[in-house]
Amino acid sequence: MSYSGWILLTASLVGLSCGLIGCLLILRRMAMMADAISHTVLLGIVIAYLITRELSGGHMLIGATLAGLLTAVLVQWLHTRGVQQEASIGIVFTTLFAIGVVLIATKVGNAHLDVQHALMGEITFIPWERVEVPGIGAIPEAVLMLVIVLTVVLAIILAFYKEWKITSFDPALAASLGLPVVFMHYLFMAMVSMTTVAAFDAVGAIMVVAMLITPAASAYLWTDRLAVMLALSGGIGVLSAFLGYAIAAWLDTSISGSMAFATGILFMISFIGSPKYGMLARWMKPAEAAESPPHV
């Protein structure tokens, strides 16, 4: 595969996996948790590096996942003690991210790990960091990691599809039916953390947040069915990767930044052109729109 092909494949895998997770984030009204976890996983990555002195490997995924779970636990703990949900997220997010930044500045030294890399990523380096896969050959390490994570995410979503629907739309009903709401919550947080760190090194925190939220928000404008929303969100994530790469090539600018920008372009198209919740539909059918206002 060509150099640009690996970049597009990596970004498409990020868009697809983040798009699927993003749907559940939107439905659970936890969009800000995506921003929080995409930054606080930096602390887990730094601690994993300080323990192992290795910048790649499964320990990075484990460290980041634990940091994501710690974020969820601390946010829930503060919220149950009277702190508003948004304030809890803000407090935990900024504190854990700041600790990660301080550790990078004081402990990491000359390792290839810095705040700029963490925020923006460096997707252009992806094709050069390869691993040997039996029967396939040498492929970028990020691609292998993202394929594994996407497979796990798909398997978990399909295995607990009914549970995700009920716990996302009506947690109280789910609890009354005896479903493990708390377990599903922390399983979901683990999925968010795992997906985030798989994309973190390649594309940075900014693109991860964009891919987690914006494609799902766009898909939400087009359908009221979860299965369709999942498919649309993943497709929009992949389309954003290709559109963003074209924009980056045209303007000779950041690939990750352009892909994040592309998610915004596709959202605006959805926001304006959605046949049910779009601005044009509301303008053309004011009475109907008044009965069913936009829900993003």
CSV table of C-alpha atoms in Angstrom, one decimal:
chain,number,residue,atom,x,y,z
A,1,MET,CA,0.0,0.0,0.0
A,2,SER,CA,1.2,3.5,-0.7
A,3,TYR,CA,2.3,6.1,1.9
A,4,SER,CA,-1.0,8.1,1.5
A,5,GLY,CA,-3.0,4.9,1.5
A,6,TRP,CA,-1.7,4.0,5.0
A,7,ILE,CA,-2.6,7.5,6.3
A,8,LEU,CA,-6.1,7.2,4.9
A,9,LEU,CA,-6.6,3.7,6.2
A,10,THR,CA,-5.4,4.8,9.7
A,11,ALA,CA,-7.7,7.9,9.7
A,12,SER,CA,-10.6,5.8,8.4
A,13,LEU,CA,-10.2,3.3,11.2
A,14,VAL,CA,-10.2,6.2,13.7
A,15,GLY,CA,-13.3,7.7,12.1
A,16,LEU,CA,-15.1,4.3,12.1
A,17,SER,CA,-14.3,3.3,15.6
A,18,CYS,CA,-14.9,6.8,17.1
A,19,GLY,CA,-18.1,7.1,15.1
A,20,LEU,CA,-19.6,4.0,16.7
A,21,ILE,CA,-18.6,5.0,20.2
A,22,GLY,CA,-19.7,8.6,19.6
A,23,CYS,CA,-23.3,7.5,19.0
A,24,LEU,CA,-23.6,6.1,22.5
A,25,LEU,CA,-21.9,9.2,23.9
A,26,ILE,CA,-24.5,11.4,22.2
A,27,LEU,CA,-27.4,9.3,23.3
A,28,ARG,CA,-26.2,9.2,26.9
A,29,ARG,CA,-25.6,13.0,26.9
A,30,MET,CA,-22.0,12.5,27.8
A,31,ALA,CA,-20.3,14.3,24.9
A,32,MET,CA,-18.1,16.3,27.3
A,33,MET,CA,-16.7,13.0,28.7
A,34,ALA,CA,-15.1,12.4,25.3
A,35,ASP,CA,-13.2,15.6,25.6
A,36,ALA,CA,-12.2,14.8,29.2
A,37,ILE,CA,-11.1,11.2,28.5
A,38,SER,CA,-9.2,12.2,25.3
A,39,HIS,CA,-7.0,14.5,27.4
A,40,THR,CA,-6.8,12.6,30.7
A,41,VAL,CA,-5.5,9.4,28.9
A,42,LEU,CA,-2.3,11.4,28.6
A,43,LEU,CA,-1.7,10.8,32.3
A,44,GLY,CA,-2.1,7.1,31.8
A,45,ILE,CA,0.3,7.1,28.8
A,46,VAL,CA,2.9,9.1,30.7
A,47,ILE,CA,2.8,6.9,33.8
A,48,ALA,CA,3.0,3.7,31.6
A,49,TYR,CA,6.1,5.2,29.9
A,50,LEU,CA,7.7,6.1,33.3
A,51,ILE,CA,7.2,2.5,34.5
A,52,THR,CA,8.3,0.7,31.3
A,53,ARG,CA,10.4,3.3,29.5
A,54,GLU,CA,8.9,2.1,26.3
A,55,LEU,CA,6.8,4.3,24.0
A,56,SER,CA,4.8,1.6,22.4
A,57,GLY,CA,3.2,-1.7,23.4
A,58,GLY,CA,0.1,-3.0,25.2
A,59,HIS,CA,1.1,-1.2,28.5
A,60,MET,CA,0.2,2.1,26.8
A,61,LEU,CA,-3.3,0.9,26.1
A,62,ILE,CA,-3.6,-0.5,29.6
A,63,GLY,CA,-2.4,2.7,31.2
A,64,ALA,CA,-4.6,4.9,29.2
A,65,THR,CA,-7.7,2.7,29.7
A,66,LEU,CA,-7.1,2.9,33.5
A,67,ALA,CA,-6.7,6.7,33.3
A,68,GLY,CA,-10.1,6.8,31.4
A,69,LEU,CA,-11.8,4.7,34.0
A,70,LEU,CA,-10.3,6.8,36.8
A,71,THR,CA,-11.7,9.9,35.1
A,72,ALA,CA,-15.2,8.3,35.0
A,73,VAL,CA,-15.0,7.2,38.6
A,74,LEU,CA,-13.9,10.6,39.9
A,75,VAL,CA,-16.5,12.4,37.8
A,76,GLN,CA,-19.2,10.1,39.2
A,77,TRP,CA,-17.9,10.4,42.7
A,78,LEU,CA,-18.0,14.2,42.7
A,79,HIS,CA,-21.4,14.2,41.0
A,80,THR,CA,-22.9,12.0,43.7
A,81,ARG,CA,-21.6,14.4,46.3
A,82,GLY,CA,-23.5,17.4,45.0
A,83,VAL,CA,-21.2,18.8,42.3
A,84,GLN,CA,-22.9,19.4,39.0
A,85,GLN,CA,-22.0,16.9,36.2
A,86,GLU,CA,-20.4,19.6,33.9
A,87,ALA,CA,-18.4,21.0,36.8
A,88,SER,CA,-17.3,17.5,37.8
A,89,ILE,CA,-16.0,16.8,34.3
A,90,GLY,CA,-14.2,20.1,34.2
A,91,ILE,CA,-12.5,19.6,37.5
A,92,VAL,CA,-11.3,16.1,36.8
A,93,PHE,CA,-10.4,16.8,33.2
A,94,THR,CA,-8.2,19.8,33.9
A,95,THR,CA,-6.6,18.3,37.0
A,96,LEU,CA,-5.6,14.9,35.5
A,97,PHE,CA,-4.5,16.5,32.2
A,98,ALA,CA,-2.4,19.1,34.1
A,99,ILE,CA,-0.7,16.3,36.1
A,100,GLY,CA,0.1,14.6,32.8
A,101,VAL,CA,1.6,17.8,31.4
A,102,VAL,CA,3.7,18.4,34.5
A,103,LEU,CA,5.0,14.8,34.4
A,104,ILE,CA,6.0,15.2,30.7
A,105,ALA,CA,7.8,18.5,31.5
A,106,THR,CA,9.6,17.2,34.6
A,107,LYS,CA,10.1,13.4,34.2
A,108,VAL,CA,10.0,12.3,30.6
A,109,GLY,CA,13.0,14.3,29.4
A,110,ASN,CA,14.1,13.8,25.8
A,111,ALA,CA,11.6,11.0,24.9
A,112,HIS,CA,9.4,11.5,21.9
A,113,LEU,CA,6.4,12.5,24.0
A,114,ASP,CA,5.3,16.1,24.2
A,115,VAL,CA,2.2,18.2,24.6
A,116,GLN,CA,2.1,19.4,21.0
A,117,HIS,CA,2.3,15.7,19.8
A,118,ALA,CA,-0.4,14.7,22.3
A,119,LEU,CA,-2.8,17.4,21.1
A,120,MET,CA,-2.2,17.3,17.3
A,121,GLY,CA,-0.7,13.9,16.8
A,122,GLU,CA,1.6,13.1,13.8
A,123,ILE,CA,-0.3,10.9,11.3
A,124,THR,CA,2.4,11.4,8.7
A,125,PHE,CA,4.7,9.2,10.7
A,126,ILE,CA,2.3,6.3,10.8
A,127,PRO,CA,3.6,4.4,7.7
A,128,TRP,CA,7.1,4.3,9.1
A,129,GLU,CA,6.4,2.6,12.5
A,130,ARG,CA,5.7,-1.0,11.3
A,131,VAL,CA,5.3,-4.4,12.9
A,132,GLU,CA,5.3,-7.9,11.3
A,133,VAL,CA,2.0,-9.7,11.1
A,134,PRO,CA,2.1,-13.4,10.2
A,135,GLY,CA,0.5,-14.0,6.8
A,136,ILE,CA,0.2,-10.3,6.0
A,137,GLY,CA,3.7,-8.8,6.4
A,138,ALA,CA,4.8,-5.5,7.7
A,139,ILE,CA,2.0,-3.0,8.5
A,140,PRO,CA,1.9,0.2,10.6
A,141,GLU,CA,1.6,-0.5,14.3
A,142,ALA,CA,-1.2,2.1,14.6
A,143,VAL,CA,-3.2,0.2,11.9
A,144,LEU,CA,-2.9,-3.1,13.8
A,145,MET,CA,-3.9,-1.5,17.1
A,146,LEU,CA,-6.9,0.3,15.5
A,147,VAL,CA,-8.1,-2.9,13.8
A,148,ILE,CA,-7.9,-4.8,17.1
A,149,VAL,CA,-9.8,-2.0,19.0
A,150,LEU,CA,-12.4,-1.7,16.2
A,151,THR,CA,-13.0,-5.5,16.4
A,152,VAL,CA,-13.4,-5.4,20.2
A,153,VAL,CA,-15.8,-2.4,20.0
A,154,LEU,CA,-17.9,-4.0,17.4
A,155,ALA,CA,-18.1,-7.2,19.3
A,156,ILE,CA,-19.1,-5.5,22.5
A,157,ILE,CA,-21.7,-3.3,20.8
A,158,LEU,CA,-23.3,-6.3,19.0
A,159,ALA,CA,-23.1,-8.6,22.1
A,160,PHE,CA,-24.9,-6.1,24.3
A,161,TYR,CA,-27.0,-4.3,21.6
A,162,LYS,CA,-30.3,-4.4,23.4
A,163,GLU,CA,-28.7,-3.4,26.7
A,164,TRP,CA,-27.0,-0.4,25.1
A,165,LYS,CA,-30.4,0.7,23.6
A,166,ILE,CA,-32.2,0.5,26.9
A,167,THR,CA,-29.5,1.9,29.2
A,168,SER,CA,-28.8,4.8,26.7
A,169,PHE,CA,-32.4,5.8,26.2
A,170,ASP,CA,-33.9,5.1,29.6
A,171,PRO,CA,-31.5,4.1,32.4
A,172,ALA,CA,-34.3,4.1,35.0
A,173,LEU,CA,-36.2,1.5,33.0
A,174,ALA,CA,-33.0,-0.5,32.5
A,175,ALA,CA,-32.5,-0.6,36.3
A,176,SER,CA,-36.1,-1.6,37.0
A,177,LEU,CA,-35.6,-4.5,34.5
A,178,GLY,CA,-32.6,-5.7,36.4
A,179,LEU,CA,-30.0,-4.7,33.8
A,180,PRO,CA,-26.5,-4.0,35.2
A,181,VAL,CA,-26.6,-0.2,34.5
A,182,VAL,CA,-23.5,0.6,36.5
A,183,PHE,CA,-21.5,-2.2,34.9
A,184,MET,CA,-22.6,-1.1,31.4
A,185,HIS,CA,-21.6,2.5,32.3
A,186,TYR,CA,-18.0,1.5,33.3
A,187,LEU,CA,-17.8,-1.0,30.4
A,188,PHE,CA,-18.6,1.9,28.1
A,189,MET,CA,-16.1,4.2,29.7
A,190,ALA,CA,-13.5,1.5,29.2
A,191,MET,CA,-14.5,1.3,25.5
A,192,VAL,CA,-14.1,5.1,25.2
A,193,SER,CA,-10.7,5.0,26.8
A,194,MET,CA,-9.5,2.1,24.7
A,195,THR,CA,-10.7,3.7,21.5
A,196,THR,CA,-9.2,7.1,22.5
A,197,VAL,CA,-5.7,5.8,23.2
A,198,ALA,CA,-5.7,3.7,20.1
A,199,ALA,CA,-6.1,6.9,18.1
A,200,PHE,CA,-4.3,9.2,20.4
A,201,ASP,CA,-0.7,8.7,19.2
A,202,ALA,CA,-1.6,8.9,15.5
A,203,VAL,CA,-4.0,11.8,15.3
A,204,GLY,CA,-3.9,13.6,18.7
A,205,ALA,CA,-6.5,14.6,21.1
A,206,ILE,CA,-8.2,17.3,18.9
A,207,MET,CA,-9.1,14.9,16.1
A,208,VAL,CA,-10.2,12.2,18.6
A,209,VAL,CA,-12.7,14.6,20.1
A,210,ALA,CA,-13.9,15.7,16.7
A,211,MET,CA,-14.3,12.1,15.5
A,212,LEU,CA,-16.0,11.0,18.7
A,213,ILE,CA,-18.7,13.8,18.7
A,214,THR,CA,-19.3,15.4,15.3
A,215,PRO,CA,-20.0,12.4,13.1
A,216,ALA,CA,-22.4,11.0,15.7
A,217,ALA,CA,-24.1,14.4,16.0
A,218,SER,CA,-24.5,14.6,12.3
A,219,ALA,CA,-25.9,11.1,12.1
A,220,TYR,CA,-28.4,12.0,14.9
A,221,LEU,CA,-29.9,14.6,12.6
A,222,TRP,CA,-30.7,12.0,9.8
A,223,THR,CA,-32.3,9.2,11.7
A,224,ASP,CA,-34.2,8.1,14.9
A,225,ARG,CA,-33.0,4.5,14.7
A,226,LEU,CA,-29.9,3.4,16.6
A,227,ALA,CA,-28.7,0.8,14.0
A,228,VAL,CA,-28.9,3.4,11.2
A,229,MET,CA,-27.3,6.0,13.4
A,230,LEU,CA,-24.3,3.7,14.1
A,231,ALA,CA,-23.8,3.0,10.4
A,232,LEU,CA,-24.2,6.7,9.4
A,233,SER,CA,-21.8,7.9,12.1
A,234,GLY,CA,-19.1,5.4,11.1
A,235,GLY,CA,-19.6,6.3,7.4
A,236,ILE,CA,-19.4,10.0,8.1
A,237,GLY,CA,-16.2,9.4,10.1
A,238,VAL,CA,-14.6,7.7,7.2
A,239,LEU,CA,-15.8,10.3,4.7
A,240,SER,CA,-14.3,13.0,7.0
A,241,ALA,CA,-11.0,11.3,6.8
A,242,PHE,CA,-10.9,11.4,3.0
A,243,LEU,CA,-12.3,14.9,2.8
A,244,GLY,CA,-9.8,16.1,5.4
A,245,TYR,CA,-6.9,14.6,3.6
A,246,ALA,CA,-8.0,16.3,0.4
A,247,ILE,CA,-8.2,19.6,2.2
A,248,ALA,CA,-4.8,19.1,3.8
A,249,ALA,CA,-3.2,18.3,0.4
A,250,TRP,CA,-4.9,21.3,-1.2
A,251,LEU,CA,-3.9,23.8,1.5
A,252,ASP,CA,-0.6,22.1,2.5
A,253,THR,CA,-1.5,22.1,6.2
A,254,SER,CA,-2.1,19.7,9.1
A,255,ILE,CA,-3.7,16.5,8.1
A,256,SER,CA,-5.3,15.8,11.5
A,257,GLY,CA,-6.5,19.4,11.8
A,258,SER,CA,-8.0,19.2,8.3
A,259,MET,CA,-9.8,16.0,9.1
A,260,ALA,CA,-11.3,17.5,12.3
A,261,PHE,CA,-12.4,20.5,10.2
A,262,ALA,CA,-14.0,18.1,7.7
A,263,THR,CA,-16.2,16.7,10.4
A,264,GLY,CA,-17.5,20.2,11.0
A,265,ILE,CA,-18.2,20.7,7.3
A,266,LEU,CA,-20.2,17.5,7.2
A,267,PHE,CA,-22.1,18.4,10.3
A,268,MET,CA,-23.1,21.8,8.8
A,269,ILE,CA,-24.3,20.0,5.7
A,270,SER,CA,-26.4,17.7,7.9
A,271,PHE,CA,-27.6,20.6,10.1
A,272,ILE,CA,-28.8,22.5,7.0
A,273,GLY,CA,-30.0,19.6,4.8
A,274,SER,CA,-31.4,17.0,7.0
A,275,PRO,CA,-34.9,16.2,5.7
A,276,LYS,CA,-36.4,16.0,9.2
A,277,TYR,CA,-34.4,18.2,11.5
A,278,GLY,CA,-32.4,20.4,9.1
A,279,MET,CA,-32.8,24.1,8.9
A,280,LEU,CA,-34.2,23.9,5.3
A,281,ALA,CA,-36.9,21.4,6.5
A,282,ARG,CA,-37.9,23.6,9.4
A,283,TRP,CA,-38.0,26.7,7.1
A,284,MET,CA,-40.2,24.9,4.5
A,285,LYS,CA,-42.4,23.1,7.0
A,286,PRO,CA,-42.6,25.4,10.1
A,287,ALA,CA,-45.7,23.8,11.5
A,288,GLU,CA,-44.2,20.3,11.4
A,289,ALA,CA,-40.9,21.5,12.7
A,290,ALA,CA,-42.6,23.2,15.6
A,291,GLU,CA,-44.0,19.8,16.6
A,292,SER,CA,-40.6,18.0,16.3
A,293,PRO,CA,-37.8,20.5,17.0
A,294,PRO,CA,-34.2,19.6,16.2
A,295,HIS,CA,-32.6,17.4,18.9
A,296,VAL,CA,-28.9,18.0,18.7
